[in-house]
Short mmCIF file of C-alpha atoms and ligand atoms in Angstrom, two decimals:
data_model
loop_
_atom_site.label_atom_id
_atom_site.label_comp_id
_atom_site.label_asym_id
_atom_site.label_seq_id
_atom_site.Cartn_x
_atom_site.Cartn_y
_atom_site.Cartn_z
CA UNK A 35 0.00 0.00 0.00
CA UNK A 36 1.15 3.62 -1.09
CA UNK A 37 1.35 5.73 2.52
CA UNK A 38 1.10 9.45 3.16
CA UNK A 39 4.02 10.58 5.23
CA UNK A 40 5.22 14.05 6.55
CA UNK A 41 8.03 15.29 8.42
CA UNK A 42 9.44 18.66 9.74
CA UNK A 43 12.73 19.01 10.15
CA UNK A 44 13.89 22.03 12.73
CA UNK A 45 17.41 23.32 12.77
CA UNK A 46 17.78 24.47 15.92
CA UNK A 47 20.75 26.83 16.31
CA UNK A 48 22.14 30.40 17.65
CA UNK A 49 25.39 32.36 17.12
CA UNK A 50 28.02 31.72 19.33
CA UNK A 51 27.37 35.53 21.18
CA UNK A 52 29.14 34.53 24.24
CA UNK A 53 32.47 36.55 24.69
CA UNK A 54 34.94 34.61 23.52
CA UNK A 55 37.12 35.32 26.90
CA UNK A 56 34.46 34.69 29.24
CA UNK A 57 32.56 32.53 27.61
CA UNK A 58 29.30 33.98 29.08
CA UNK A 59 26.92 36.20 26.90
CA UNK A 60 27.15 40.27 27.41
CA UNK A 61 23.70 41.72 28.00
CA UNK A 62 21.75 42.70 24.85
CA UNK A 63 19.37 45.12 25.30
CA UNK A 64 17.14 44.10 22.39
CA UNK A 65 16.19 40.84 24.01
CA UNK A 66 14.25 42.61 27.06
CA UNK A 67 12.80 41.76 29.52
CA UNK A 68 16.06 39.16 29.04
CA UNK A 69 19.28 39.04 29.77
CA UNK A 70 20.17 38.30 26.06
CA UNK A 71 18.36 36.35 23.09
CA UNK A 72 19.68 32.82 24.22
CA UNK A 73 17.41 32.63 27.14
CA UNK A 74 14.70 34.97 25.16
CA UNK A 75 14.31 32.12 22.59
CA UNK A 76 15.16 29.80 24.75
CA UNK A 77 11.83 30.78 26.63
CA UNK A 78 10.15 31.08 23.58
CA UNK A 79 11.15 28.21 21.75
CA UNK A 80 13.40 25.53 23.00
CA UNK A 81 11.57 24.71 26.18
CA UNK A 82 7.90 24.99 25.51
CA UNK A 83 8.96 22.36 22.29
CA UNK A 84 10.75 20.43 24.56
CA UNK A 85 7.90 20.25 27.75
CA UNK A 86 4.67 19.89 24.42
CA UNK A 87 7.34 16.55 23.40
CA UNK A 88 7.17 17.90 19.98
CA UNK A 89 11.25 16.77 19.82
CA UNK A 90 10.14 13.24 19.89
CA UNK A 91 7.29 14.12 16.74
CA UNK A 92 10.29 16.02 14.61
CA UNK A 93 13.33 15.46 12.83
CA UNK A 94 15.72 17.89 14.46
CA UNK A 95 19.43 18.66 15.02
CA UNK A 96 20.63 21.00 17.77
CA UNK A 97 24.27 23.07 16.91
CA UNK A 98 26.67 21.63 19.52
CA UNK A 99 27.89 25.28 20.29
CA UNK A 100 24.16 26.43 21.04
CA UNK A 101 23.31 22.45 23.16
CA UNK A 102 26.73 23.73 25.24
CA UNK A 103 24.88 27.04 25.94
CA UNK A 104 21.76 25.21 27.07
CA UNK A 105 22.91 22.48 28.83
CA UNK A 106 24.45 24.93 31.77
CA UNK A 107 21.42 27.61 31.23
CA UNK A 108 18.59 24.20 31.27
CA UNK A 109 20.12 21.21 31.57
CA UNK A 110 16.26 20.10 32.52
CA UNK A 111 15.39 20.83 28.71
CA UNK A 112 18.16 19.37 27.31
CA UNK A 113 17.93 15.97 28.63
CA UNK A 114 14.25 16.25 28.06
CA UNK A 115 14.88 16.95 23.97
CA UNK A 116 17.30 13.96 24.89
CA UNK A 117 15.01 11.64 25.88
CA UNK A 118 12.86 12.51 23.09
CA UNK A 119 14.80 11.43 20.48
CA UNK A 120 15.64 7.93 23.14
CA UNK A 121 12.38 7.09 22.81
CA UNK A 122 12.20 6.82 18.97
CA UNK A 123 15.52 5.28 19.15
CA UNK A 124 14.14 2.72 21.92
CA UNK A 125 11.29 2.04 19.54
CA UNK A 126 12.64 1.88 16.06
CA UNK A 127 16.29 1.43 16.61
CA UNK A 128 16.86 4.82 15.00
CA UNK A 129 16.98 7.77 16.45
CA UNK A 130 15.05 11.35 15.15
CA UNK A 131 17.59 13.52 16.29
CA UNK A 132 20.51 13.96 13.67
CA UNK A 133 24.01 15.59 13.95
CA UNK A 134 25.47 19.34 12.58
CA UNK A 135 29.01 19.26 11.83
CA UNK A 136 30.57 21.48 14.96
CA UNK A 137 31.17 25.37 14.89
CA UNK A 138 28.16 26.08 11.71
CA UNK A 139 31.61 26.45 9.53
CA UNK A 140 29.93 26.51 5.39
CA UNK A 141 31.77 23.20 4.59
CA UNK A 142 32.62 23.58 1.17
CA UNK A 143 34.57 26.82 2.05
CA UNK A 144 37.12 25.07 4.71
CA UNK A 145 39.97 22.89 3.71
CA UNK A 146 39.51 19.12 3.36
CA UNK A 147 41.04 18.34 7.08
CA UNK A 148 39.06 21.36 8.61
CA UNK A 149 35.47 19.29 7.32
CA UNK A 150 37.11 15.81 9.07
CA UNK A 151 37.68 17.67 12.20
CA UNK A 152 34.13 19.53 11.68
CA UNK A 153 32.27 16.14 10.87
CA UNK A 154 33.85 14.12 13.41
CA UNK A 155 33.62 16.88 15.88
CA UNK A 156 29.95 17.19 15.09
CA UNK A 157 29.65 13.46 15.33
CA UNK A 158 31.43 13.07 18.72
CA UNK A 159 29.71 15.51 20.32
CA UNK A 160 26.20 13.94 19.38
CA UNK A 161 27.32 10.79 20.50
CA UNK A 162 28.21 12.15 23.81
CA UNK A 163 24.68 14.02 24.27
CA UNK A 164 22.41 11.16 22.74
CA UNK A 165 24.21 7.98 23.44
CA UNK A 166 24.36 6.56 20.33
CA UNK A 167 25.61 6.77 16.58
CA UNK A 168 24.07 9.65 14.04
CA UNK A 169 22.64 8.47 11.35
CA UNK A 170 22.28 12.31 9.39
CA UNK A 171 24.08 15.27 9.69
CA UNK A 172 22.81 18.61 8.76
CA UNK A 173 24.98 20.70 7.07
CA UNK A 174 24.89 24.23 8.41
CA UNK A 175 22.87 26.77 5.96
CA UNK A 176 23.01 23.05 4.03
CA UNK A 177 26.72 24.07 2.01
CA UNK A 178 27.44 21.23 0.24
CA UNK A 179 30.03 20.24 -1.96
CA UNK A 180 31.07 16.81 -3.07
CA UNK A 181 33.96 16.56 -0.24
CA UNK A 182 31.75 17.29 2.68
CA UNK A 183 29.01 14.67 0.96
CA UNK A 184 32.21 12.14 0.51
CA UNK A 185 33.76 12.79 4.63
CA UNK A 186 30.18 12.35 5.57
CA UNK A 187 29.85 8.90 3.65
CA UNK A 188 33.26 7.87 5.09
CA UNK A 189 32.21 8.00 8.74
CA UNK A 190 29.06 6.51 8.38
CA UNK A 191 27.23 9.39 7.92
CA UNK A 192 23.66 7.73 6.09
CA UNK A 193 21.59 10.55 5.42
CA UNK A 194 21.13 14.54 4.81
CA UNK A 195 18.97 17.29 3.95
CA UNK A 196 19.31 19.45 1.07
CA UNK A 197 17.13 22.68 -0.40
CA UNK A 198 15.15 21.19 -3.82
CA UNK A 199 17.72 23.66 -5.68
CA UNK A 200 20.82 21.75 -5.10
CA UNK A 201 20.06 18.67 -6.96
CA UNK A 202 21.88 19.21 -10.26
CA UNK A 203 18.23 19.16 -12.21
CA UNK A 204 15.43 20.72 -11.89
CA UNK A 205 12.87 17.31 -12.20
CA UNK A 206 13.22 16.18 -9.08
CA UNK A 207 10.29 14.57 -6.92
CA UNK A 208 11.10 15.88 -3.45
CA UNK A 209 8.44 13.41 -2.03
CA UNK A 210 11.32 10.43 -2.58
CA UNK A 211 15.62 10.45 -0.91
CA UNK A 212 17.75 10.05 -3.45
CA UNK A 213 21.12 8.24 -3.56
CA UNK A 214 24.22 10.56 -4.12
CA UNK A 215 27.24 7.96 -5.50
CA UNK A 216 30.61 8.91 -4.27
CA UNK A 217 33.86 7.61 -4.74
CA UNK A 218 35.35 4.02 -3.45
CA UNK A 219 31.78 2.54 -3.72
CA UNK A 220 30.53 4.85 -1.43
CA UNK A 221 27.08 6.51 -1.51
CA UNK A 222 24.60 9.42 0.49
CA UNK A 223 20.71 8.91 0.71
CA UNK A 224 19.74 12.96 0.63
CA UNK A 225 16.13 14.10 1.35
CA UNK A 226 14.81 17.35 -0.44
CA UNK A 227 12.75 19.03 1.36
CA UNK A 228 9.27 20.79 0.25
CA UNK A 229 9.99 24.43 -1.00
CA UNK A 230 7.06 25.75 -1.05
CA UNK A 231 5.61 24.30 2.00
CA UNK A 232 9.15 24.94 3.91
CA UNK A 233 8.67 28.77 2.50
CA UNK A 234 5.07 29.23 3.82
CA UNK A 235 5.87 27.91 7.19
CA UNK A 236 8.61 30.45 7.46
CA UNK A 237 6.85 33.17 5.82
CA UNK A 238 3.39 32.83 6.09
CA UNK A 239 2.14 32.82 9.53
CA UNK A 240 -1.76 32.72 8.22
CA UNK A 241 -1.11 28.94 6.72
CA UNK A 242 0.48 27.62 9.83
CA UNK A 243 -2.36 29.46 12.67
CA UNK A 244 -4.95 26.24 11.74
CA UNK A 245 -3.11 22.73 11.91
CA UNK A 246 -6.09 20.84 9.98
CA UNK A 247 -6.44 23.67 7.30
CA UNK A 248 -2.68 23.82 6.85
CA UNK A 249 -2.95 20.22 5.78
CA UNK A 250 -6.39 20.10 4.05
CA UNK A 251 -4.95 23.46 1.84
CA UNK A 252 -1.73 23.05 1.65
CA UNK A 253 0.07 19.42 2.16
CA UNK A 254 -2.92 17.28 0.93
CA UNK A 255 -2.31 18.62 -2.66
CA UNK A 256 1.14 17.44 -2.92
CA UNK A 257 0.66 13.87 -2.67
CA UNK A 258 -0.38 11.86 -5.64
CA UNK A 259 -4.21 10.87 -5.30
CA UNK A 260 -4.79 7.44 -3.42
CA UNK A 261 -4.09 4.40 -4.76
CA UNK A 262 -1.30 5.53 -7.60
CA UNK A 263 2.41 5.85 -7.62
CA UNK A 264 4.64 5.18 -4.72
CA UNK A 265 4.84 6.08 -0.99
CA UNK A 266 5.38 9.65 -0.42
CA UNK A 267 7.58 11.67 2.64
CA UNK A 268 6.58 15.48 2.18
CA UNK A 269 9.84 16.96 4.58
CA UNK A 270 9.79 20.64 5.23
CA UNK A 271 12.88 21.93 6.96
CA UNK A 272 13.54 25.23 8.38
CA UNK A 273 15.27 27.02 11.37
CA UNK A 274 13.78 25.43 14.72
CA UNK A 275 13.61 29.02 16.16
CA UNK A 276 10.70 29.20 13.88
CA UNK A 277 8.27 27.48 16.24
CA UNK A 278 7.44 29.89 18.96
CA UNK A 279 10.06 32.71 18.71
CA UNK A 280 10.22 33.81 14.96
CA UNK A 281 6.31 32.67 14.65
CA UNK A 282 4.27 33.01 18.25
CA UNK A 283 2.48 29.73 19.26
CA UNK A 284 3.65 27.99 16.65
CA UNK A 285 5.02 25.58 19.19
CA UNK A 286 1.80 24.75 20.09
CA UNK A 287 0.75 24.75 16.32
CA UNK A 288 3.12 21.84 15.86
CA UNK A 289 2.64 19.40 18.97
CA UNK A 290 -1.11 19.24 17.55
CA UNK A 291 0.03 19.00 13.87
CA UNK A 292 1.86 16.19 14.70
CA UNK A 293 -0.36 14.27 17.43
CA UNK A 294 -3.59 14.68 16.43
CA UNK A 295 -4.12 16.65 13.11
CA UNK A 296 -2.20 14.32 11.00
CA UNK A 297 -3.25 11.24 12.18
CA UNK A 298 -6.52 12.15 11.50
CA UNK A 299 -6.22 12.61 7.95
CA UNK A 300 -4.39 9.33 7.29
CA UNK A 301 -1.08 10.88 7.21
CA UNK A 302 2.05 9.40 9.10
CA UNK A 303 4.02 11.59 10.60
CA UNK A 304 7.79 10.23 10.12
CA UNK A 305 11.50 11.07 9.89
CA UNK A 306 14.35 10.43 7.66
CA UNK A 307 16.27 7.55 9.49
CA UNK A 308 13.08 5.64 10.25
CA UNK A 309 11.36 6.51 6.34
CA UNK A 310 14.92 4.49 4.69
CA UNK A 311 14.26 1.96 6.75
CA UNK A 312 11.24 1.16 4.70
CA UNK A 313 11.76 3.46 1.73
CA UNK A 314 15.63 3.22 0.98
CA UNK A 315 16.20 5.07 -2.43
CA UNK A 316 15.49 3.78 -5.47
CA UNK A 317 17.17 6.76 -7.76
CA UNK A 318 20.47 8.34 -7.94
CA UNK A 319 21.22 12.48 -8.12
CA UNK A 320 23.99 14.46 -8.49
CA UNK A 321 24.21 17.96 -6.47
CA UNK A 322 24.85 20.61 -7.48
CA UNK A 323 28.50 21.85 -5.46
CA UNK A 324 28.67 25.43 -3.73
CA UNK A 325 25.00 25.95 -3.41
CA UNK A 326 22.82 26.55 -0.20
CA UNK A 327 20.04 27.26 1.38
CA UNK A 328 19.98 31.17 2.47
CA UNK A 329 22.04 32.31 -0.49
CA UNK A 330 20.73 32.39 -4.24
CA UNK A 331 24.40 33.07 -5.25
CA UNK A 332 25.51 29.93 -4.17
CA UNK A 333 28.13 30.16 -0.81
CA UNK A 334 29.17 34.06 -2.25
CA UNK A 335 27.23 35.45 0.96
CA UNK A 336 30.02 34.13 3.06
CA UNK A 337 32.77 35.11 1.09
CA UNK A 338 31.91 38.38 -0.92
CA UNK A 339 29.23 40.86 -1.97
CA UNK A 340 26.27 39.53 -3.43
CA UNK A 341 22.24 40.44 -3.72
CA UNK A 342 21.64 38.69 -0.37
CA UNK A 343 23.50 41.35 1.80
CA UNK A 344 23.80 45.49 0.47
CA UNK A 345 27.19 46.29 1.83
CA UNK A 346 29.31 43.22 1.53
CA UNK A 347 32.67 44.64 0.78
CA UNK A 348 33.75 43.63 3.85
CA UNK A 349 33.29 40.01 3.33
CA UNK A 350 35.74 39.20 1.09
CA UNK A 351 38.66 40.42 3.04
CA UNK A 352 37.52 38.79 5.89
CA UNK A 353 37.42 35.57 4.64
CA UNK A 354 40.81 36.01 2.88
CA UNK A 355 42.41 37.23 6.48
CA UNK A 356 41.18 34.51 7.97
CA UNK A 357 41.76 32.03 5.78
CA UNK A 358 45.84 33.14 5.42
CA UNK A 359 45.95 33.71 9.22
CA UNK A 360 44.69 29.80 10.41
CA UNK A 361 47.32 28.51 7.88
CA UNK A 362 49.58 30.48 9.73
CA UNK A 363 48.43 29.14 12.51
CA UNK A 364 48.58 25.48 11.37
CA UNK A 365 51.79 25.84 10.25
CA UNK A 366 52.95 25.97 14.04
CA UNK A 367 51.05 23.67 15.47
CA UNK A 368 51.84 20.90 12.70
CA UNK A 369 55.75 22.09 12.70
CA UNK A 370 55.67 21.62 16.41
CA UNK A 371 53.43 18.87 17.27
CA UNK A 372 54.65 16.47 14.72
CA UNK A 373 57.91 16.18 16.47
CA UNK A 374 56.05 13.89 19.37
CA UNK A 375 52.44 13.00 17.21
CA UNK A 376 52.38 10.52 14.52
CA UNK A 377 49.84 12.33 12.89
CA UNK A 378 48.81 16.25 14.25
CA UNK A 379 45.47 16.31 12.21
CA UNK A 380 44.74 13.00 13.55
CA UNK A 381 45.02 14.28 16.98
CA UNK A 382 43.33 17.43 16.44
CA UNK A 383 39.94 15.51 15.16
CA UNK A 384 40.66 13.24 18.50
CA UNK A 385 40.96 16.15 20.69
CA UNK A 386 36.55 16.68 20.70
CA UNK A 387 37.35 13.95 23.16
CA UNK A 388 38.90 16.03 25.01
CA UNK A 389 37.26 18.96 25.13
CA UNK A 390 34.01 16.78 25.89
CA UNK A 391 35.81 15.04 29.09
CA UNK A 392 35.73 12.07 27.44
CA UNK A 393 39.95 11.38 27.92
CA UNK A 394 42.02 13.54 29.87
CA UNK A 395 44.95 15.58 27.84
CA UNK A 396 47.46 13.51 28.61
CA UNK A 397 45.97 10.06 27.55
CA UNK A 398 44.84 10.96 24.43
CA UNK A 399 48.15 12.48 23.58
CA UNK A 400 49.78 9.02 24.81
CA UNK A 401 47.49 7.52 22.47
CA UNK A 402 49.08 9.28 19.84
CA UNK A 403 52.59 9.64 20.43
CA UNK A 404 55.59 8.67 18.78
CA UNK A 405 57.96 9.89 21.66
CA UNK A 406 56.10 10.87 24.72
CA UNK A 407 56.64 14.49 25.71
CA UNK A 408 58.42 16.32 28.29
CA UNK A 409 55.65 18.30 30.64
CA UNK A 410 56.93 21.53 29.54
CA UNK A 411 56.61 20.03 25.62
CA UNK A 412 53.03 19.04 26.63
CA UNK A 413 51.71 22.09 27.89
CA UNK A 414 53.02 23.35 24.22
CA UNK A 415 51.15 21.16 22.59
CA UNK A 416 47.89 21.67 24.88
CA UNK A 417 48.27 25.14 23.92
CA UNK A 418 48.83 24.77 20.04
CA UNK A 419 45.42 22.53 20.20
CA UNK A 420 43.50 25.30 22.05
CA UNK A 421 44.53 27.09 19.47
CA UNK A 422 43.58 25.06 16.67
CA UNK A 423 40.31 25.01 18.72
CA UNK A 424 39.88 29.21 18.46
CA UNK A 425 40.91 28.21 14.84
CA UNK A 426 37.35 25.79 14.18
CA UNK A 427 35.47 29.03 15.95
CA UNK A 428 37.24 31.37 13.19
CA UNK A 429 35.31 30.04 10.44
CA UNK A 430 31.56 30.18 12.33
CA UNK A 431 29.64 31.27 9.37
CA UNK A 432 27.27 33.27 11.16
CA UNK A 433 30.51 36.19 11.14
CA UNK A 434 30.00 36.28 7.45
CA UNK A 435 25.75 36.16 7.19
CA UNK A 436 24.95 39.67 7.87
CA UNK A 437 25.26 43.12 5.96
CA UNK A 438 27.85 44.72 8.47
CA UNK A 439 31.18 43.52 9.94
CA UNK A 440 30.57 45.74 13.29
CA UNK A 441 28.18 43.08 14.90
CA UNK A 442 28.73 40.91 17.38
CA UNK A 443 28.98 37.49 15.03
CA UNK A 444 31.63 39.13 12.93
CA UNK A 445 33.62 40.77 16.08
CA UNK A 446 33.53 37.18 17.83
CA UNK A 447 35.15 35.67 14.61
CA UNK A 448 37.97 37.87 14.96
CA UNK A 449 38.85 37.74 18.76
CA UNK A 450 38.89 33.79 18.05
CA UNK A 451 41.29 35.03 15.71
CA UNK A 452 43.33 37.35 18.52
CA UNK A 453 42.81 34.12 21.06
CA UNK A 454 44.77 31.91 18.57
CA UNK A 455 47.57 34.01 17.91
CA UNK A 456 48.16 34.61 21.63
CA UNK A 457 47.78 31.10 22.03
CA UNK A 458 50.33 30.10 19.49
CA UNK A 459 52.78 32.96 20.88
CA UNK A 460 52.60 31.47 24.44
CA UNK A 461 53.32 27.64 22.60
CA UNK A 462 56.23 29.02 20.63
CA UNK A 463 57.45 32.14 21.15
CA UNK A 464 56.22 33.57 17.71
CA UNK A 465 54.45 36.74 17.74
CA UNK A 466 52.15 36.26 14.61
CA UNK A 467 50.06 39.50 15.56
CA UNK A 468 51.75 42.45 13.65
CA UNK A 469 51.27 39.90 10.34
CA UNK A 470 47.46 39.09 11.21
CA UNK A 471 47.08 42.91 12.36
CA UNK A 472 47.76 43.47 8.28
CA UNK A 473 45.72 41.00 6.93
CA UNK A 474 42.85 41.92 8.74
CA UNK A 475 43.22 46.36 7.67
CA UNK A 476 40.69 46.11 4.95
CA UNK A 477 38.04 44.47 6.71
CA UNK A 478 35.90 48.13 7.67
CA UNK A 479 32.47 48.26 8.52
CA UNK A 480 30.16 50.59 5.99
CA UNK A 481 28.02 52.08 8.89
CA UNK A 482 30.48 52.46 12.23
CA UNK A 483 33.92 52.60 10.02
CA UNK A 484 35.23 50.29 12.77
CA UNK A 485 37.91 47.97 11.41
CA UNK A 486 38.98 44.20 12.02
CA UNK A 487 42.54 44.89 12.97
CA UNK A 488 41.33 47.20 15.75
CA UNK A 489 39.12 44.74 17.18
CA UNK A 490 41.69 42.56 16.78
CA UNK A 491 44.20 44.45 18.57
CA UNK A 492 41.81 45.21 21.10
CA UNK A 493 40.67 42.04 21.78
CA UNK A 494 44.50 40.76 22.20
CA UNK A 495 45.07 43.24 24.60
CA UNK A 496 42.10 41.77 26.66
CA UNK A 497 43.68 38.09 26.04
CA UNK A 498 47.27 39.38 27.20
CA UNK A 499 45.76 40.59 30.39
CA UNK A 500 43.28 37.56 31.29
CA UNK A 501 43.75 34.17 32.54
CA UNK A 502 43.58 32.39 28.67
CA UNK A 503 45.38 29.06 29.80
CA UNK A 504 43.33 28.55 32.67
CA UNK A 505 40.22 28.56 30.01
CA UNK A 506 41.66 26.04 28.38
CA UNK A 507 39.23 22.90 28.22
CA UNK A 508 41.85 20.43 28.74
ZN1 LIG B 710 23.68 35.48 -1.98
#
């Protein structure tokens, strides 16, 4: 029998706005009667989902930056959107919960070993939260190129979810996955979600304030009529800050769109890992490489000017600074920790382990060395990976989404910039700042005239003066 099955998909995710020295989030005025817009949507959004149990109805992914937030502000919410997702997994064997590679880096812009460390990173950390293996990844703002689609494949990586745009045609049936091939026999199942539908639940609060007439008027008419052609998944996918803060009582909206309304109407509500279990794909696709989801120009909005952003001078250099900075930065670390690793990358993907208090520091680097450092030669080498760390943070996309460098997402990228440097100066001696200082001159913002290499500077000095080392998570 042909079925009828939906699923929503909820990215749920914030920009890292804590201060990179602190690592707690300044006040922000705009998110009154809050401290700042974490806990806003957080009140809004993440916990009313969480109590209604509408993480156990969904397909969702939370960014591991943004679950870190929570799980000090509500650790009561987090292991309830934990348990959610445990009670599919309990019942099906697959979970509804799926991973995001780590710091919301756009994946086909970083180098091939900075996707392994943001895919395995990504991967670790859901393990750690959820107790078991990932079955999808989301991509953040769903950048894909055929490397990220290949590292995904290669650690076991089953499934992910792309805008109907990236397929490399245009007659596609987004109601069925398709199988990406890759190379050494390897393959992707990737779900496309609904466009339209995805657009009107983001845009168009009057078809998502009646559950039953949002599927009588709008989902009913895009499955085949009964009885013809194959089973159908209709998958919408948009941010999860959609239901409740972006949209008001949308949360509630969605517990009864998924309990009662589409039960009622024959429809089975679903989510990727448990649809291929029944439904694996039957046809292959190609995708089409440096596309996205929030840019019509491809990845340009995180690397240049384009129609998505007036104002986007400043991107450019940015992304070139940073980019010529971290290999600066890898240079040392790779120069230095090679001497005592058998393989530095190796151990930087590793170090998530780390970081999560998986291993202690000194294990994991006995599980990696060739010659077992000195404790002086150690504490080099813990340094050089919290730098490599700040280094991952560089690349958060979010610093590039917006028209204006002087914002706090764009500001943040850079003192993760200023915290690497000092980092790598108090590993090796080498005082990289003057050289970063230049690269970063022609990022200027349009509206304050504030410049990158004065935030830069500035946020140094702050590093110089504070207790860095003792930050370190190892
Ligand atoms: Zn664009």
């Amino acid at each position: 029998m042909n079925s009828h099955a939906f699923s929503v998909h909820g990215h749920f995710y914030q920009p890292p706005r804590e201060d990179p020295l602190t690592g707690k989030i300044p006040q922000e005025p705009g998110a009154k009667p809050y401290h700042n817009w974490n806990e806003r949507i957080h009140d809004h959004d993440y916990r009313p989902n969480a109590v209604l149990g509408n993480f156990e109805r969904i397909s969702f992914n939370v960014g591991p930056t943004l679950f870190d937030w929570m799980a000090e502000y509500d650790p009561r919410t987090v292991q309830q959107i934990i348990d959610q997702d445990g009670w599919n997994f309990d019942r099906y064997g697959v979970g509804n919960a799926i991973a995001q590679s780590y710091n919301h880096t756009i994946l086909p812009l970083a180098s091939r070993e900075d996707k392994i460390t943001q895919v395995r990173w990504g991967i670790a950390d859901f393990e750690h939260r959820f107790g078991h293996a990932p079955l999808g990844m989301w991509l953040p703002e769903t950048a894909v190129d055929e490397e990220t689609l290949q590292i995904l494949a290669d650690n076991k990586i089953f499934f992910t979810i792309l805008a109907p745009w990236q397929a490399d045609t245009n007659l596609i049936d987004t109601s069925q996955p398709y199988l990406v091939p890759l190379k050494n026999k390897k393959s992707i199942s990737v779900f496309f979600y609904d466009q339209d539908l995805s657009t009107r639940i983001s845009f168009d609060p009057a078809a998502t304030s009646n559950a039953d007439i949002f599927i009588n008027q709008y989902l009913m008419p895009k499955y085949y009529p009964n009885g013809s052609g194959a089973s159908q998944l209709v998958l919408v996918a948009s941010d999860g800050e959609l239901y409740g803060h972006h949209q008001p009582f949308r949360d509630k909206f969605l517990s009864y769109l998924m309990r009662g309304a589409l039960e009622m109407q024959s429809i089975e509500a679903t989510y990727p890992a448990l649809w291929l279990k029944e439904h694996p794909p039957t046809r292959t696709m190609s995708i089409r490489q440096f596309t996205s989801w929030s840019c019509h120009h491809g990845v340009v909005r995180w690397m240049g000017a384009c129609g998505c952003t007036p104002h986007g001078e400043w991107k450019a250099p940015l992304r070139i600074a940073v980019n010529e900075i971290a290999a600066l930065i890898d240079t040392q670390y790779i120069d230095f920790s090679s001497r005592f690793v058998r393989d530095p990358l190796e151990l930087r993907h590793d170090y998530i382990k780390v970081i999560l208090g998986e291993i202690d520091f000194d294990e994991m680097i006995a599980a990696h060395a060739k010659q077992m450092p000195d404790d002086e030669n150690l504490q080099k080498i813990k340094l050089l990976l919290a730098a490599q760390y700040e280094k991952q943070r560089m690349f958060t996309s979010c610093g590039w989404f917006f028209d204006d460098f002087d914002r706090i997402e764009p500001r943040n990228n850079v003192s993760y910039t200023a915290q690497a440097i000092w980092l790598t100066y108090l590993a090796t001696g080498l005082d990289l700042s003057n050289q970063a200082a230049i690269l970063l001159r022609g990022v200027k913002s349009w509206r304050t005239g504030n410049r990158a290499d004065v935030v830069f500077t500035q946020h140094l000095n702050r590093a110089r003066t504070s207790n860095l080392i003792g930050k370190i998570r190892a």
